[in-house]
Short mmCIF file of C-alpha atoms in Angstrom, two decimals:
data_model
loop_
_atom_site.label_atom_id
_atom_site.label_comp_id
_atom_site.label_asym_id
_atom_site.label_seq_id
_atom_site.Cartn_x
_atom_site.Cartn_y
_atom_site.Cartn_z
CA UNK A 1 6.28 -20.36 -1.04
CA UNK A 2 8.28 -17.97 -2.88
CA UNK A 3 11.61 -18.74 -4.79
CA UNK A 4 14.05 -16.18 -4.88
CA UNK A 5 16.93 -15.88 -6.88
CA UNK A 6 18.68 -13.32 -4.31
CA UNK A 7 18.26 -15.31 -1.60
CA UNK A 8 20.59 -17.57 0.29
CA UNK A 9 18.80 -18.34 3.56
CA UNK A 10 14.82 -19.58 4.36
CA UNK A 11 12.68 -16.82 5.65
CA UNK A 12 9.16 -16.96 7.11
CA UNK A 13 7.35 -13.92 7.16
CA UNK A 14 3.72 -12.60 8.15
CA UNK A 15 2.29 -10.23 5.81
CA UNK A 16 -0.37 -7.23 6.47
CA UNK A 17 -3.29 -9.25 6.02
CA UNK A 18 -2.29 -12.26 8.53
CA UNK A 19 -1.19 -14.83 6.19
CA UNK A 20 2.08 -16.44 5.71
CA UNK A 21 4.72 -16.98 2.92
CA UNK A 22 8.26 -18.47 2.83
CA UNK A 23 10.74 -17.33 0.76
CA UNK A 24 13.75 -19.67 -0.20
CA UNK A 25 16.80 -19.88 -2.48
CA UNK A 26 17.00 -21.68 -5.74
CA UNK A 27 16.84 -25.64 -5.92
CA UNK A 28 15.46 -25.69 -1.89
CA UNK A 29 13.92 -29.26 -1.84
CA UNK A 30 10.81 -29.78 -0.17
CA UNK A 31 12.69 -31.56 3.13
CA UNK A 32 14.57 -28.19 3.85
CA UNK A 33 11.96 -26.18 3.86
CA UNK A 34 9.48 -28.50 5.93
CA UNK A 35 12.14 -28.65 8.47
CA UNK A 36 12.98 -24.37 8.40
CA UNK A 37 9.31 -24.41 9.39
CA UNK A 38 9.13 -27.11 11.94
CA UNK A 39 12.45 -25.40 13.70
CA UNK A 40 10.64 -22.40 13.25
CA UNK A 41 7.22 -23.14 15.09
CA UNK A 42 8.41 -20.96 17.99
CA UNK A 43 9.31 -18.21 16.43
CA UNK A 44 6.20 -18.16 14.61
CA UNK A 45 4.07 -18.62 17.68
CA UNK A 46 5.66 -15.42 19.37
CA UNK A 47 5.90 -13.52 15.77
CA UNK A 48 1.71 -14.59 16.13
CA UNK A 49 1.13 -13.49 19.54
CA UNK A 50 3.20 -10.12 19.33
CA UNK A 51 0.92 -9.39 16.27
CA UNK A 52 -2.13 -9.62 18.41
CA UNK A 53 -0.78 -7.81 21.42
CA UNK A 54 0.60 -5.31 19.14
CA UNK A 55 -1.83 -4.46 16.30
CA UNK A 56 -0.72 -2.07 13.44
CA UNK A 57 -0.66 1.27 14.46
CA UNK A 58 -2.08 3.06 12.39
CA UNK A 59 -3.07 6.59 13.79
CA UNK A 60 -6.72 8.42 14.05
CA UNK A 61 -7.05 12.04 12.94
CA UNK A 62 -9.70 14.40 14.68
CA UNK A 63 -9.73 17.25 11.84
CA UNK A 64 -7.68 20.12 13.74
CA UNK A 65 -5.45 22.89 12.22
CA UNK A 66 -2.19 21.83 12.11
CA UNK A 67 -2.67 17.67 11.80
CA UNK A 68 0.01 15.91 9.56
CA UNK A 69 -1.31 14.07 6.39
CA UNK A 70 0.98 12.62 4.07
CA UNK A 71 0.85 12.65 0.43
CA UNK A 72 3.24 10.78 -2.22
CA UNK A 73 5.70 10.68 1.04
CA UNK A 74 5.56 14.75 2.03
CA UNK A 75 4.43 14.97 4.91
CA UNK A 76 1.77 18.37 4.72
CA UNK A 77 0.22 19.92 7.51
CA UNK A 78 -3.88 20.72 7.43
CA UNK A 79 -4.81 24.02 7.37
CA UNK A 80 -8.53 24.66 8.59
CA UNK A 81 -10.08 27.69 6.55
CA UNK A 82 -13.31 30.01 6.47
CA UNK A 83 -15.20 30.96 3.27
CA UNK A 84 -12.94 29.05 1.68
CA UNK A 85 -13.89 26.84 -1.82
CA UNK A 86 -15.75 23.56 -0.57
CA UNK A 87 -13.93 20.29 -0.30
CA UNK A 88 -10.29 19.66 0.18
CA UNK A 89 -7.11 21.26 -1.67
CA UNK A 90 -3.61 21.57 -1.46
CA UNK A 91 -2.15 24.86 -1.47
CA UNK A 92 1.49 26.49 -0.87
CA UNK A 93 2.29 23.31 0.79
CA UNK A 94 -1.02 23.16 3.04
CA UNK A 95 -3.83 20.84 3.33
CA UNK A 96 -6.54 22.93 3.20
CA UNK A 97 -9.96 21.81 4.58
CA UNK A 98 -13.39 23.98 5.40
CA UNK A 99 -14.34 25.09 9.12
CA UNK A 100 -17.48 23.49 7.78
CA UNK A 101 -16.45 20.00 6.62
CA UNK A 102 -13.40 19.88 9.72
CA UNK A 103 -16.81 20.27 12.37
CA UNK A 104 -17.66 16.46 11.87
CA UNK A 105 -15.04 14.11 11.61
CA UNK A 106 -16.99 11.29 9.92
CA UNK A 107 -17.58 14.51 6.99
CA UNK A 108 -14.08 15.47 6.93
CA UNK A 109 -12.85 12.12 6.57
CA UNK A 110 -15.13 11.56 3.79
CA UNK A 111 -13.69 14.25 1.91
CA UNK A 112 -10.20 13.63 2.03
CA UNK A 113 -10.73 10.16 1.18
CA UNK A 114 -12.70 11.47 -2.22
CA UNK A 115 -9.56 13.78 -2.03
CA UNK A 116 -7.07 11.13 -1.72
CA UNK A 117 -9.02 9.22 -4.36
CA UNK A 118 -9.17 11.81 -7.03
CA UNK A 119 -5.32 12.86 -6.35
CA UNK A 120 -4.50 9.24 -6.53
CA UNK A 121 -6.10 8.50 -9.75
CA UNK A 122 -4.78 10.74 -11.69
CA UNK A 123 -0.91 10.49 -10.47
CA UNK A 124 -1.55 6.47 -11.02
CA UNK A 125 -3.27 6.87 -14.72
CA UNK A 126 0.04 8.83 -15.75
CA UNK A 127 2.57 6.58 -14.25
CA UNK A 128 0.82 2.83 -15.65
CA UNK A 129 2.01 3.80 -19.03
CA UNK A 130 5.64 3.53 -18.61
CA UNK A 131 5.10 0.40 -16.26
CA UNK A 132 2.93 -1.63 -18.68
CA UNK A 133 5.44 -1.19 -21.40
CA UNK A 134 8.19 -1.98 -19.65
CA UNK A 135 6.64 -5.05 -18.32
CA UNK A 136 5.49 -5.72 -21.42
CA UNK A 137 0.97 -6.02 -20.94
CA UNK A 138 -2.28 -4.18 -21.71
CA UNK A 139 -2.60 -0.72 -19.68
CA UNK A 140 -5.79 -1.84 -17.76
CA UNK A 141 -8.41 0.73 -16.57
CA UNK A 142 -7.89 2.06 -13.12
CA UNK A 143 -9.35 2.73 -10.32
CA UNK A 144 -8.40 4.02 -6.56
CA UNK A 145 -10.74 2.86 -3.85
CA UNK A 146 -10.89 1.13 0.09
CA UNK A 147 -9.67 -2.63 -1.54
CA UNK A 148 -9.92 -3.90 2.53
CA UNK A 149 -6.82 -5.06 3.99
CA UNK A 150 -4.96 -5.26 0.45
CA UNK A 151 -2.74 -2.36 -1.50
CA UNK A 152 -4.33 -3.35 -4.87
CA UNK A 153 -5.91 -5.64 -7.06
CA UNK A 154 -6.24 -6.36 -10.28
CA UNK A 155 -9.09 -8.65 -11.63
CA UNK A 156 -9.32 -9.74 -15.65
CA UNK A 157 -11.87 -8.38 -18.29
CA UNK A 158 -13.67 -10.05 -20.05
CA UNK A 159 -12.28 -9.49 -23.64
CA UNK A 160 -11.10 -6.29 -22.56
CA UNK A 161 -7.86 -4.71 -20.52
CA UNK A 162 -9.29 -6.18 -16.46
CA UNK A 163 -9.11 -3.49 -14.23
CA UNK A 164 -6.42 -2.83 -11.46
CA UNK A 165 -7.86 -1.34 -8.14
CA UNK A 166 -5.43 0.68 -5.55
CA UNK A 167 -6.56 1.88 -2.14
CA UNK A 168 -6.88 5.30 -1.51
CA UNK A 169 -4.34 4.99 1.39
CA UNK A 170 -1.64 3.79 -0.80
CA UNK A 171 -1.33 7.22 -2.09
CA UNK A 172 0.44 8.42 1.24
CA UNK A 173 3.40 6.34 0.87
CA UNK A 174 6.28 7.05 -1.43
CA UNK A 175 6.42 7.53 -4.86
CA UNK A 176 8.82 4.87 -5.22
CA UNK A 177 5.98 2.53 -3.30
CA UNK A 178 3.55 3.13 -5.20
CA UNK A 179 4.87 2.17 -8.29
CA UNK A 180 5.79 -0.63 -6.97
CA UNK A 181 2.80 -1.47 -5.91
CA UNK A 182 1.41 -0.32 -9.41
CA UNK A 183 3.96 -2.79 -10.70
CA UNK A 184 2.88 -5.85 -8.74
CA UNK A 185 -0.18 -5.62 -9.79
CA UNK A 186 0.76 -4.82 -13.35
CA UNK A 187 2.17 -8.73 -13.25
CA UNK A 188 -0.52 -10.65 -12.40
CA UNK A 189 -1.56 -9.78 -16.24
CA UNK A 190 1.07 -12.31 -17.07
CA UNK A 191 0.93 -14.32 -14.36
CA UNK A 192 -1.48 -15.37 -11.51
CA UNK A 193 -0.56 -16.38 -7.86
CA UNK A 194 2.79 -14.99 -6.36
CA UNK A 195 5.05 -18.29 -7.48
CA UNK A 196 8.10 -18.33 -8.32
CA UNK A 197 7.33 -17.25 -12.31
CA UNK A 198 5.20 -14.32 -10.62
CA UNK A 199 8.57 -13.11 -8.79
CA UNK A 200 10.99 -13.52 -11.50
CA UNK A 201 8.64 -11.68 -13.64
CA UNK A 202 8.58 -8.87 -11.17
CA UNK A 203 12.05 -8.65 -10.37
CA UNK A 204 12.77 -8.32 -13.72
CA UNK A 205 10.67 -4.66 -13.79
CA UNK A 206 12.20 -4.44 -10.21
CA UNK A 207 15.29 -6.09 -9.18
CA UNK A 208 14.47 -4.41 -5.69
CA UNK A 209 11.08 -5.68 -5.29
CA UNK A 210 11.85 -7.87 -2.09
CA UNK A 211 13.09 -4.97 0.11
CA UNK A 212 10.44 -2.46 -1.65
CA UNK A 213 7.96 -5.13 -0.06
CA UNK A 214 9.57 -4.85 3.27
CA UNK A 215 9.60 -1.32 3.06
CA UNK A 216 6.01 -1.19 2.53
CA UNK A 217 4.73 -3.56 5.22
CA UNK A 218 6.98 -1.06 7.74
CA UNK A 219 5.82 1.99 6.88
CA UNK A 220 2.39 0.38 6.13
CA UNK A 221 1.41 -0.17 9.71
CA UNK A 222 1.56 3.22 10.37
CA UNK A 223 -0.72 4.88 7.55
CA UNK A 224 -3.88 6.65 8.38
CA UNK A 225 -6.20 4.41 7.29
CA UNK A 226 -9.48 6.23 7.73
CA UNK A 227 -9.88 6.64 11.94
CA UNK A 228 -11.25 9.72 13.50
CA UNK A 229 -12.04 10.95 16.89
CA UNK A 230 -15.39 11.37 17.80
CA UNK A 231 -16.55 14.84 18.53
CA UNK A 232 -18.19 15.31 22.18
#
């Protein structure tokens, strides 16, 4: 359950990962909010079913000149070269990608991910400053990898700064997502869980967090997350 200060009404939502969280005003007793979710059981039920019959969409890419990829929230179009440098670049606002690497889809993907990783990284490392010291923690290390069916994690050191983790996919969305994302994460320094302390904290960094959150589970559904067409 989630407390928020904006809020006047209960609302039940699913998130990306399947689980559920209720978000109420201040001073909601325990009676109204067991009720809200008996009243809601139906709603629920279909919000459960349409899930499964309607899975996230998120698209598969087979690797041709002139696929979109997004980066940052610009949406760039690839550009399939010859003798060209190995690996991926961007250039004069095109993806640029090998005849070589584009041949095998399960290669190609592999190296825009590393792409995607290495972009990522060091965008991220230059916008945590400004975040941790507005938010008032330790910069921890950082790293941009596949973290599964989560945005980003962040997992204490011991003794030391912990280490926050984004996925590689993050890194189409937004700027404005990221960071928030980047942010999020940034809070569970000072607080673990996603209570009510955790969301104050947050809002105070982001007084928009709630419909950033929204924002991100829309146009999260619909992120390349890795699929390619096989080759015949």
């Amino acid at each position: 359950m989630v407390v928020s200060a904006r809020r006047r009404r209960l609302a039940l939502t699913v998130e990306r990962d399947g689980s559920l969280v209720l978000r109420v005003p201040p001073g909601c007793d325990a009676e109204r909010a067991e009720a809200f979710l008996q009243d809601g059981e139906t709603w629920l039920a279909d919000k459960l079913r349409l899930r499964a019959e309607h899975p996230p969409a998120h698209p598969v890419r087979a690797f041709r000149d002139g696929e979109t990829f997004s980066y940052l929230g610009r949406a760039y179009r690839l550009r399939v070269a010859e003798d060209e440098e190995p690996g991926v670049r961007l250039v004069a606002g095109r993806l640029v990608i090998t005849e070589r690497l584009a041949r095998d889809p399960v290669v190609a993907r592999r190296a825009l991910i590393a792409w995607y990783r290495t972009r990522g990284q060091q965008w991220a490392r230059g916008r945590l400053q400004p975040w941790a010291a507005r938010m008032e923690v330790r910069e921890p290390d950082i790293v941009v990898r596949d973290v599964g069916n989560r945005w980003g994690t962040y997992r204490p050191g011991d003794g030391a700064q912990g280490t926050m983790a984004l996925h590689w996919a993050l890194f189409q969305l937004p700027a404005h997502l990221v960071d928030y994302v980047i942010a999020h994460e940034l809070a569970h320094i000072r607080v673990s869980g996603h209570g009510a302390d955790y969301w104050a904290l947050l809002r105070q960094a982001i007084p928009e967090c709630e419909e950033r959150k929204e924002e991100l589970d829309d146009l999260g559904r619909r992120l390349w997350l890795g699929g390619v067409h096989a080759r015949p």
